[in-house]
Tab-separated table of C-alpha atoms in Angstrom:
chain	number	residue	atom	x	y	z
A	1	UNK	CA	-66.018	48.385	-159.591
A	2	UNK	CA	-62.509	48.037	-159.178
A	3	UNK	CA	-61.174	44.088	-159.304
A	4	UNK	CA	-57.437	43.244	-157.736
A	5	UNK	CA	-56.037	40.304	-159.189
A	6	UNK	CA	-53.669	37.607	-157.317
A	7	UNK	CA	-50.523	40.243	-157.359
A	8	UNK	CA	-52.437	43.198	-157.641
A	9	UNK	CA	-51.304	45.092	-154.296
A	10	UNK	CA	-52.039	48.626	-152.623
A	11	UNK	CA	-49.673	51.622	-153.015
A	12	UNK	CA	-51.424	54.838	-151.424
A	13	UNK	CA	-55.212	54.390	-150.719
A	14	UNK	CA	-57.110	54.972	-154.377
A	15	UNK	CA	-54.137	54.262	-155.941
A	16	UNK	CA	-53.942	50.340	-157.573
A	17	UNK	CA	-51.785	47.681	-159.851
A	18	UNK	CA	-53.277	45.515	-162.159
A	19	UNK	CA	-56.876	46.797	-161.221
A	20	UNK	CA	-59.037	46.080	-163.758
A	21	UNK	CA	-61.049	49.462	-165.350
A	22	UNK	CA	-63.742	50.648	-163.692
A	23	UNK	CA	-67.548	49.980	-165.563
A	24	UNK	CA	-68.183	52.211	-168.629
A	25	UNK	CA	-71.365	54.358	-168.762
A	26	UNK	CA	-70.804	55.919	-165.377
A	27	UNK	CA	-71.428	59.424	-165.203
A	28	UNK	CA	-68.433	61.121	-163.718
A	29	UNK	CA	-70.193	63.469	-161.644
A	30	UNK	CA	-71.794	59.958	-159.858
A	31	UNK	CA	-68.444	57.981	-159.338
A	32	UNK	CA	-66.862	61.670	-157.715
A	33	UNK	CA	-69.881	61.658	-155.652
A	34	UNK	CA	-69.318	57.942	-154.227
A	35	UNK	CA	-66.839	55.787	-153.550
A	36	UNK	CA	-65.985	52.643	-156.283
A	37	UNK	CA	-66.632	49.183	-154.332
A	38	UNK	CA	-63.208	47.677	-155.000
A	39	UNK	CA	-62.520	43.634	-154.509
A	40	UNK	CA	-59.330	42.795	-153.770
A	41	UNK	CA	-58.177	38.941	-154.377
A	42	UNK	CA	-55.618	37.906	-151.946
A	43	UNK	CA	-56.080	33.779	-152.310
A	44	UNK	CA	-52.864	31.779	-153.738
A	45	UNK	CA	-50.414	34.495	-153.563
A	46	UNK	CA	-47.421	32.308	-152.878
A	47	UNK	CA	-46.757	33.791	-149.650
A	48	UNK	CA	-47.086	37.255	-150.502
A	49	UNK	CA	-50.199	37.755	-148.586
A	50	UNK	CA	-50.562	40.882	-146.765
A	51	UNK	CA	-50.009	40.970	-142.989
A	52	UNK	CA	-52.166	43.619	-141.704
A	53	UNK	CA	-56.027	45.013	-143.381
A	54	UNK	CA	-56.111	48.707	-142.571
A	55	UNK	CA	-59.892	50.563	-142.516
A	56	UNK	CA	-60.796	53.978	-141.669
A	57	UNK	CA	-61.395	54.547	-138.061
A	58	UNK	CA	-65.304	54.129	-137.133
A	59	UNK	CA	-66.085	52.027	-139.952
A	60	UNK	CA	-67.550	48.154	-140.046
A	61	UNK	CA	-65.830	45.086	-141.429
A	62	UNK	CA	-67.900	42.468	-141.852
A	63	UNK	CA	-66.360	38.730	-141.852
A	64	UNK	CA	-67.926	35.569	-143.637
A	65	UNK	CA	-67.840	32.076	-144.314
A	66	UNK	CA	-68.934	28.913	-144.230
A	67	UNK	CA	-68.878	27.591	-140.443
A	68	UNK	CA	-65.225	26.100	-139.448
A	69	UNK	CA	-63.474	28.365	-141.881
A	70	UNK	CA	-61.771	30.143	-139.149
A	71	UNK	CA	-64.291	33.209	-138.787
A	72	UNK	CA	-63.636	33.422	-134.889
A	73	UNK	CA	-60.281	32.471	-135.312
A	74	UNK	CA	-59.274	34.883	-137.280
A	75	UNK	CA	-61.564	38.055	-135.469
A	76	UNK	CA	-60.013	37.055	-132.132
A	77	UNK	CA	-55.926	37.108	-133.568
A	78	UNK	CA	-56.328	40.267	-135.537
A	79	UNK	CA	-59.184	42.418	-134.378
A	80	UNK	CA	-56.764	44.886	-132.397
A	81	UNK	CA	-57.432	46.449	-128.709
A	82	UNK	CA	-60.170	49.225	-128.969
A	83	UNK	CA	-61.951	47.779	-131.627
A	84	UNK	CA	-65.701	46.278	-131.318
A	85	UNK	CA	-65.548	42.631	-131.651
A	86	UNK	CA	-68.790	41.125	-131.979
A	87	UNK	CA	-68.658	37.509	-132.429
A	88	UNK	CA	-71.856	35.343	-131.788
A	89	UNK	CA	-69.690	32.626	-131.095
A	90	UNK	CA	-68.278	34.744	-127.909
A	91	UNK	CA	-72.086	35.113	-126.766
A	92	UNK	CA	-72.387	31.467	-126.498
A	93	UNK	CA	-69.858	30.340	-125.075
A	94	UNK	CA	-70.846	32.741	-122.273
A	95	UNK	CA	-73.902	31.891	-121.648
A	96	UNK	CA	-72.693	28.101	-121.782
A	97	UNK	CA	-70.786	29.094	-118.838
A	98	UNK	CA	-73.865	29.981	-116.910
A	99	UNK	CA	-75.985	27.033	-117.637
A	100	UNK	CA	-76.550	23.255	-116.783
A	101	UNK	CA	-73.911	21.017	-118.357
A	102	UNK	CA	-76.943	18.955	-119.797
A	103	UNK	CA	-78.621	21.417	-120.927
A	104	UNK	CA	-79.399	21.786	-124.826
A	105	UNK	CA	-78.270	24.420	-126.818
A	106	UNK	CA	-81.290	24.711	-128.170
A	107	UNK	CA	-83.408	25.589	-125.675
A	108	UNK	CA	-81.512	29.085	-124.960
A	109	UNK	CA	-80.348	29.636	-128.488
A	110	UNK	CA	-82.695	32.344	-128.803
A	111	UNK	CA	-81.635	34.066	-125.809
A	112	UNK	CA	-78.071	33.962	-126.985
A	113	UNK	CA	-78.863	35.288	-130.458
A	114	UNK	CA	-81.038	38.388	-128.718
A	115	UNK	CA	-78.231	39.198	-126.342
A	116	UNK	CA	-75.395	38.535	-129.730
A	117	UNK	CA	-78.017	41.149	-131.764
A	118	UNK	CA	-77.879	44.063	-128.405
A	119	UNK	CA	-74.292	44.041	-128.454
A	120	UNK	CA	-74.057	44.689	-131.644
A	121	UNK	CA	-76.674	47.687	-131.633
A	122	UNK	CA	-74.433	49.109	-128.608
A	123	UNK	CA	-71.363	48.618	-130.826
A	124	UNK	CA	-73.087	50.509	-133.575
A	125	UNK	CA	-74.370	53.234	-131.539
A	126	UNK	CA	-71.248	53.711	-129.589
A	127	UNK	CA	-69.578	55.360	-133.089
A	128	UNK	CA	-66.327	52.952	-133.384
A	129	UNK	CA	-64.834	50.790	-135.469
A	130	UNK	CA	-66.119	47.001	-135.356
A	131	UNK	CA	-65.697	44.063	-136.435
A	132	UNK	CA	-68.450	41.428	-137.295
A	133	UNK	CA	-68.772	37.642	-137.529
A	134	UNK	CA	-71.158	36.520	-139.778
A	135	UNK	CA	-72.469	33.327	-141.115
A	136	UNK	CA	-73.538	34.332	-144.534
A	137	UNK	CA	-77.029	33.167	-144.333
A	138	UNK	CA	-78.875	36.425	-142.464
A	139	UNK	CA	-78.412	39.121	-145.630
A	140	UNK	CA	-80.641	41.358	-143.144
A	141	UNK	CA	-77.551	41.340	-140.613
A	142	UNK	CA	-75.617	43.129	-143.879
A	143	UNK	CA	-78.711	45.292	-144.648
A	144	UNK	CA	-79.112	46.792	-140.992
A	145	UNK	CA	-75.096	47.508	-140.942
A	146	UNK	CA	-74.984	49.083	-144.106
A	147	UNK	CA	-78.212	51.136	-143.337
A	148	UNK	CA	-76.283	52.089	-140.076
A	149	UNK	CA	-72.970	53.167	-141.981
A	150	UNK	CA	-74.964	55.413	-144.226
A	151	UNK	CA	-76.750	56.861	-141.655
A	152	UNK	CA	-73.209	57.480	-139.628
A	153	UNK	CA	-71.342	58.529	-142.704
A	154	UNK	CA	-68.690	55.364	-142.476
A	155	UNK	CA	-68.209	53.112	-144.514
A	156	UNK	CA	-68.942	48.879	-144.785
A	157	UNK	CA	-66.665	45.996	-146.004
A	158	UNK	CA	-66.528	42.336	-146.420
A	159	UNK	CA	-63.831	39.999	-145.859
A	160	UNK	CA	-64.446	36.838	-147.125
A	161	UNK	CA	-63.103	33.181	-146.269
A	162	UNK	CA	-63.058	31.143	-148.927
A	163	UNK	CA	-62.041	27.407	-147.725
A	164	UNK	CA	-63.080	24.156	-149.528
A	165	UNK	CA	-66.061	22.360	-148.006
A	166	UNK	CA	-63.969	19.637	-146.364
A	167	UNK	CA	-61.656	21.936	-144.296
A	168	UNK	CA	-64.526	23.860	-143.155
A	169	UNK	CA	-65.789	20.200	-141.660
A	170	UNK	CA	-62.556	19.086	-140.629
A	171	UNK	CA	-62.507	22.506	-139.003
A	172	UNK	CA	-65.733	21.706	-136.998
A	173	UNK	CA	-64.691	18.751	-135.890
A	174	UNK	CA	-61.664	20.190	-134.358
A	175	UNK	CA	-63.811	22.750	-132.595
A	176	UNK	CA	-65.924	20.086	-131.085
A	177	UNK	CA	-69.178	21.440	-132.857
A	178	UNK	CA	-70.827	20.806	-135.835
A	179	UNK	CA	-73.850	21.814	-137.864
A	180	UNK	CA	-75.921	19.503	-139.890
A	181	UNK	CA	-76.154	18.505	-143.208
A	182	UNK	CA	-79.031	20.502	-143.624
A	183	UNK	CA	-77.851	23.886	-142.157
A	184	UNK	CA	-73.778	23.417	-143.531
A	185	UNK	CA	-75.940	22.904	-147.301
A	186	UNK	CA	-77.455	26.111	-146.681
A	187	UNK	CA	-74.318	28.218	-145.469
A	188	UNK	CA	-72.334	26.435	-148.821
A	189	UNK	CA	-75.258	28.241	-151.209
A	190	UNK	CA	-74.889	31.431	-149.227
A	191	UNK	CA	-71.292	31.820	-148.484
A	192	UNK	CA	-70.472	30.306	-152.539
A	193	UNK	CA	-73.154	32.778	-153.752
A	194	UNK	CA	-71.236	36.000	-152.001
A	195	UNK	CA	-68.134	34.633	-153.366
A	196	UNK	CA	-69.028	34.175	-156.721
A	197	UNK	CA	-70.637	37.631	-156.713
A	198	UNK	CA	-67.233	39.165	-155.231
A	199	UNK	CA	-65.174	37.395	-158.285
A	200	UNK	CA	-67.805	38.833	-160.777
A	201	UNK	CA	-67.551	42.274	-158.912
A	202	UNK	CA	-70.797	42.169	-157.461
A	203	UNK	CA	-70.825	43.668	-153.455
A	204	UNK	CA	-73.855	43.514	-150.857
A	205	UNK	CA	-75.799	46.417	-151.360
A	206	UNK	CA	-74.139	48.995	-149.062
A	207	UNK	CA	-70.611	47.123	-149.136
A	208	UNK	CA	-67.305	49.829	-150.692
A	209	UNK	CA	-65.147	46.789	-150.581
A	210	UNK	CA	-64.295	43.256	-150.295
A	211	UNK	CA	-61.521	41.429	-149.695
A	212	UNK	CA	-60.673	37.590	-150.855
A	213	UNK	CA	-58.988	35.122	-148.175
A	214	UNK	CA	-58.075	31.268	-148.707
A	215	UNK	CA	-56.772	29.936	-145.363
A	216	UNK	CA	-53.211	30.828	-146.049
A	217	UNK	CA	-54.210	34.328	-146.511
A	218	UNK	CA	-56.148	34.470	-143.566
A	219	UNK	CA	-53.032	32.657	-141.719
A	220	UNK	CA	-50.516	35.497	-142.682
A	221	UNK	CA	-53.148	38.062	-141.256
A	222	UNK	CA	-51.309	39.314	-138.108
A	223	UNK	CA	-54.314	42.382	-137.720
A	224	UNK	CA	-57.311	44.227	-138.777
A	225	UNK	CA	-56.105	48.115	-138.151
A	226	UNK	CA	-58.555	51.331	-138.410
A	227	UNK	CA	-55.797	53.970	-137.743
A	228	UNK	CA	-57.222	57.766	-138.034
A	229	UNK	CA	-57.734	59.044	-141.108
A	230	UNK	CA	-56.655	55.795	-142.948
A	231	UNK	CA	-58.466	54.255	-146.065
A	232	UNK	CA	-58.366	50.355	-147.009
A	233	UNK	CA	-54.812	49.664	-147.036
A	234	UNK	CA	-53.001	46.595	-147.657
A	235	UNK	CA	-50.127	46.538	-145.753
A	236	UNK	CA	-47.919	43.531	-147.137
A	237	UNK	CA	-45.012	41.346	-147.735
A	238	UNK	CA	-42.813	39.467	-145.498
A	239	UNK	CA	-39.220	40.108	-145.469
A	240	UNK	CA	-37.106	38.535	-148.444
A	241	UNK	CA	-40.630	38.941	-150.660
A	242	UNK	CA	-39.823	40.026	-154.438
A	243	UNK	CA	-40.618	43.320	-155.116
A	244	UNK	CA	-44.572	43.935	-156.344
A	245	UNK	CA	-44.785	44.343	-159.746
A	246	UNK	CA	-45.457	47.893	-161.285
């Protein structure tokens, strides 16, 4: 496992600053064999967040966090043209569209999480890159993708949104939708458990990397790239930046 610190950045792909060393008592033969899940920290970096995420074409990046972090938000600035978004959020507000005003949400939610589930099969299945809201609550969402990568050969990452508790509401309230107390408890223990186990170095079974996002980090996000041949890239710093340390 390979941990990025705050100022830790991305030269070539494989190639890392202030990376801490990978786990001893690894057979070499098994790390040449597989790739090292690597977590890369990108929260309070004083500006000197990256602007673009770069992934290898055909692979899945899966993004998380509590409800009202800025999930969608974020998917629907930077996911570029020709890339799978899949978004249940999308889903409903399409099928909103097509039903009574007065109608509850709850009465068709199943429908909408059905038709949210086929589109992403058909984005799996057509071979290309996607990109995946997720609520971090369903761990067999992550299971299916990464069975799917490893069947396909590509590979699976996390981005995670880490946002206190009270922006995430404030965040709902701004959208116009909330959850309850009940269900926002729940995401809190799942979302805080996947963050905790990214800080510790720990991945979702299936996951090569994570990456680490407070909300200015996911501000200065401008895209989420899979250019042809590429490996996770960072590709950083705003004009008038300090050099990176080496």
């Amino acid at each position: 496992m390979t941990l990025q610190r705050p100022g830790a950045y991305v030269t070539t792909a494989g190639t890392t600053h202030g990376a801490v060393p990978a786990p001893q008592g690894v057979p070499a033969g098994e790390t040449a064999r597989r790739p090292v899940p690597t977590v890369r920290d990108l929260r309070e970096r004083s500006g000197r967040s990256p602007r673009t995420l770069a992934f290898a074409a055909g692979d899945v990046v899966v993004v998380s966090g509590l409800p009202g972090s800025g999930k969608s938000t974020l998917i629907r600035r930077t996911a570029r043209t020709g890339t799978h978004r899949i978004d249940s959020q999308d889903v409903r507000e399409r099928w909103q569209a097509r039903m009574p005003r007065l109608l509850p949400y709850a009465l068709y939610r199943p429908l909408v999480r059905a038709a949210h589930y086929a589109g992403l099969r058909r984005a799996l299945r057509s071979g290309e890159s996607v990109v995946v809201h997720d609520c971090g609550t369903l761990a067999w969402v992550r299971r299916w993708l990464a069975r799917d990568v490893r069947r396909r050969g590509v590979a699976l990452h996390l981005v995670l949104l880490d946002v206190a508790p009270q922006v995430a509401r404030a965040g709902q309230e701004e959208r116009g939708r909330g959850v309850s107390g009940y269900a926002f408890a729940r995401h809190r223990r799942a979302v805080g458990r996947l963050v905790r186990d990214a800080e510790g170095g720990r991945l979702p079974a299936g996951c090569v990397s994570a990456v680490l996002l407070d909300r200015d980090a996911a501000g200065a996000l401008t895209g989420i790239d899979f250019p042809a041949g590429a490996e996770l890239r960072l590709r950083e710093q705003p004009r008038g930046a300090p050099p990176a340390p080496r």
